[in-house]
C-alpha positions as CSV (number, residue, x, y, z in Angstrom):
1,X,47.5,108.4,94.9
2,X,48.3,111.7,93.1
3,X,46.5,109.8,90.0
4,X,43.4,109.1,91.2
5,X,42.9,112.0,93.0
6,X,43.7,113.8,89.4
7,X,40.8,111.3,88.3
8,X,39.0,112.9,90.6
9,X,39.5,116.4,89.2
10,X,41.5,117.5,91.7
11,X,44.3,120.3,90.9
12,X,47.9,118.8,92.7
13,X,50.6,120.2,94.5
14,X,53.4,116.8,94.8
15,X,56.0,117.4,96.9
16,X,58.6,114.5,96.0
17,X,62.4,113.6,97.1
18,X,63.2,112.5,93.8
19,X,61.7,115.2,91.6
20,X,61.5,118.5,94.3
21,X,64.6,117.3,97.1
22,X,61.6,117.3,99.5
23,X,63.8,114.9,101.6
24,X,63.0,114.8,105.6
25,X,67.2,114.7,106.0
26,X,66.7,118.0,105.5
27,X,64.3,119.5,108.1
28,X,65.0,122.6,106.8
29,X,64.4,122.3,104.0
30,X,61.3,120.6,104.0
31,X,59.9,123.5,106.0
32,X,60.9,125.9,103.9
33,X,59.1,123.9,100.8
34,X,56.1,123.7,102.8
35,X,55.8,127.7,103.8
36,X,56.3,128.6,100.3
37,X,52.6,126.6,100.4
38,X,49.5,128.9,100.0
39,X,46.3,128.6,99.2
40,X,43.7,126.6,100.9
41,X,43.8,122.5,100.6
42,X,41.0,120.6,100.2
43,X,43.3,117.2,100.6
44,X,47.0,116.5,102.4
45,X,47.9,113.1,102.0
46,X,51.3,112.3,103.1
47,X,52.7,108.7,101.3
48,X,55.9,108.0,103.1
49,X,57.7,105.6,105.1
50,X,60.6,103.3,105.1
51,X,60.9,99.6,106.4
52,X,64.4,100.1,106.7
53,X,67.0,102.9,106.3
54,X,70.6,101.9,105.4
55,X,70.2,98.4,106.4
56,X,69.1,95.7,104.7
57,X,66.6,94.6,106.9
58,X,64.9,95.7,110.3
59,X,66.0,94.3,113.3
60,X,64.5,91.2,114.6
61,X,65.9,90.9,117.8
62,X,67.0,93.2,120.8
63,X,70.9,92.9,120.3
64,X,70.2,94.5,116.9
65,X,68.6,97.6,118.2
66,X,71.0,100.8,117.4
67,X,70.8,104.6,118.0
68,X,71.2,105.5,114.8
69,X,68.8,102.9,112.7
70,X,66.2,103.9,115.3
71,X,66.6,108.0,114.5
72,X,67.3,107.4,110.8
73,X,63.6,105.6,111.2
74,X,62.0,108.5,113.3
75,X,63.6,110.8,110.4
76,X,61.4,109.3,107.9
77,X,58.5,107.3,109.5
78,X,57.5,110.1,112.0
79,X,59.4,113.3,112.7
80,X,58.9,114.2,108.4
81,X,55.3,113.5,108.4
82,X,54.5,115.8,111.4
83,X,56.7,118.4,109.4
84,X,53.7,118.3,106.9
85,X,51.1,117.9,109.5
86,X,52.7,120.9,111.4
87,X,51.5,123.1,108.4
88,X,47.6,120.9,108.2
89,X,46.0,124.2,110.5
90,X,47.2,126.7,108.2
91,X,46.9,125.5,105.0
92,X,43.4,123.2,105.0
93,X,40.2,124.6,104.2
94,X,38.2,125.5,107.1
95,X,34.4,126.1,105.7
96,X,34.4,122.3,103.8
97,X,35.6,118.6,104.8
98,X,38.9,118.7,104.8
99,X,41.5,115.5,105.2
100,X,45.1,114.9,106.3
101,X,46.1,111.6,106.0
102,X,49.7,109.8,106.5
103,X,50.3,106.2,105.5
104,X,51.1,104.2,108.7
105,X,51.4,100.5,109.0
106,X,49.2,97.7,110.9
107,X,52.6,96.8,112.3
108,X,52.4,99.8,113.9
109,X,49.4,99.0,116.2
110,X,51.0,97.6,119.8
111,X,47.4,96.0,120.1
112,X,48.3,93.7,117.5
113,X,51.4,93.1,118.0
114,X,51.7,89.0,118.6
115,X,55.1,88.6,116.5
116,X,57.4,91.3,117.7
117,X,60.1,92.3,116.0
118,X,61.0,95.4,113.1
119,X,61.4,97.5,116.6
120,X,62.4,100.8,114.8
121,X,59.7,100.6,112.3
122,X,57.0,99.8,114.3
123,X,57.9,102.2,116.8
124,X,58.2,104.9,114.7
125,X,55.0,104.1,113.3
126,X,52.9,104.0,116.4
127,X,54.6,107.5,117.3
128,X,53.4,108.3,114.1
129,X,49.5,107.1,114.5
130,X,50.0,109.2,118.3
131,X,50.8,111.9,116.3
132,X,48.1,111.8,114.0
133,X,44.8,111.3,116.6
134,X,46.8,114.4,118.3
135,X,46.6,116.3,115.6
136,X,43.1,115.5,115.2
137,X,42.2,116.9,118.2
138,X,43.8,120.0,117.8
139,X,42.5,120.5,114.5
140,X,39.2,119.8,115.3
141,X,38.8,122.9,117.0
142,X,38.9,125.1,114.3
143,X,38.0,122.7,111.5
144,X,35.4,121.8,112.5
145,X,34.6,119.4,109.2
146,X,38.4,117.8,108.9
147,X,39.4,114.2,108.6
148,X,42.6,113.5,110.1
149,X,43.7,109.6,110.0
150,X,46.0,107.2,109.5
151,X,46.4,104.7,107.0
152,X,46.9,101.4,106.6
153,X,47.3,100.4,102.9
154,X,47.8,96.4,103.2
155,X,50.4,94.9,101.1
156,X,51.3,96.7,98.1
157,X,53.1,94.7,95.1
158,X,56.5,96.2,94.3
159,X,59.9,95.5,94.7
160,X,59.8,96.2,98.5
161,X,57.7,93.6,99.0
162,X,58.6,90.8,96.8
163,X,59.6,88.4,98.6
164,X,56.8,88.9,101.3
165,X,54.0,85.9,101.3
166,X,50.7,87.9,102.1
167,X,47.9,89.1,100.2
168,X,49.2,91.7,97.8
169,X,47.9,94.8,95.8
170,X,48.9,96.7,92.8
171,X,49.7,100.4,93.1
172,X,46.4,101.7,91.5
173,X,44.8,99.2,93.5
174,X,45.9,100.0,96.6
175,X,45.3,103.8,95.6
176,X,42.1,103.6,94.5
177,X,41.0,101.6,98.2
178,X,42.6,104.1,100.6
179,X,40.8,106.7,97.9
180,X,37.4,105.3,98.5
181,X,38.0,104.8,102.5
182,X,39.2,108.4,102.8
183,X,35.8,109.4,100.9
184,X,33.8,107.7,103.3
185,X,35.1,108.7,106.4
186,X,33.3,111.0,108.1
187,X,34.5,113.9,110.7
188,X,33.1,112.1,114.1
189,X,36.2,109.6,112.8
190,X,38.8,111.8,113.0
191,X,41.5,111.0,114.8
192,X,41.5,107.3,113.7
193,X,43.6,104.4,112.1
194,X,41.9,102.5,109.2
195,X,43.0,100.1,106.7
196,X,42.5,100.2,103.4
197,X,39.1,98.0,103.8
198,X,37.9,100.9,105.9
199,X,38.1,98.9,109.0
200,X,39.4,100.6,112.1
201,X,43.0,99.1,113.6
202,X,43.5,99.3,117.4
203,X,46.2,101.2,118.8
């Protein structure tokens, strides 16, 4: 994402766990990263999430449903991104479109939900899309021309998902389709889930 938005001619600020310890296991210091923050944003575009965390695969079935895979997916899949979105009002610009956007996942919709399943993730990501169209709302009042969504990318190729039978994308391909999506959505869709087609998922 952060190369073809610099494509684009847009100036970047990446926040990273590798490269800038921007890790949401630290709350604290996540917030403090994003207070040092100034200036006003034209784009936030938060690219995280985790299918699993410390295990070596989500839970399929009830009886595998613990306390501590379910937080350690909160930790990553929702409580970190509303860190950044906490810090949207303050830091996008007000007198142009603006966008927040945070990767979610279509397993993530309960609408959809025929195959059940990947409870922590899925979960955490519907909190996630909750917390999104909130934000939307709330931003909406005083930027007035924001774009605040979440994103469904489809199935990217990479390690992650190699052993997944679905249609897949490269990295710059799956960039460069939640680029042109984000760059066609429009304010009165605020608040929304898309995929990376530009189609709108139910909740």
């Amino acid at each position: 994402m952060a190369a073809v938005m610099a494509q684009d001619g847009y100036a970047l600020t990446c926040l990273s766990r590798s490269e800038d310890g921007f890790d949401y296991a630290d709350p604290d210091g996540c917030t403090a990263a994003l207070d040092r923050l100034q200036g006003e944003f034209d784009v936030i575009f938060v690219a995280t999430g985790a299918l699993s965390v410390g295990a070596e695969r989500p839970e399929k079935a009830l009886g595998e449903i613990s306390a501590e895979a379910l937080a350690a997916q909160f930790a990553v899949n929702t409580i970190g991104p509303a860190l950044v979105l906490r810090h949207a009002k303050r830091l996008l610009a007000r007198d142009r479109r603006a966008v927040f956007a945070a990767l979610s996942a279509r397993v993530g919709s309960i609408g959809d939900n025929r195959l059940g399943g990947w409870y922590g993730y899925r979960a955490s990501k519907a909190a996630l899309n909750q917390l999104v169209h909130t934000g939307a709302i709330e931003l909406a009042r005083s930027h007035k021309q924001a774009v605040c969504v979440a994103l469904h990318p489809g199935t990217v190729d990479t390690t992650f998902t190699q052993n997944y039978q679905a249609q897949k994308h490269s990295p710059a391909e799956a960039a460069a389709h939640l680029w042109r999506v984000l760059n066609e959505l429009t304010p009165a869709q605020s608040g929304g889930f898309y995929d990376w087609k530009g189609e709108q998922i139910a909740w």
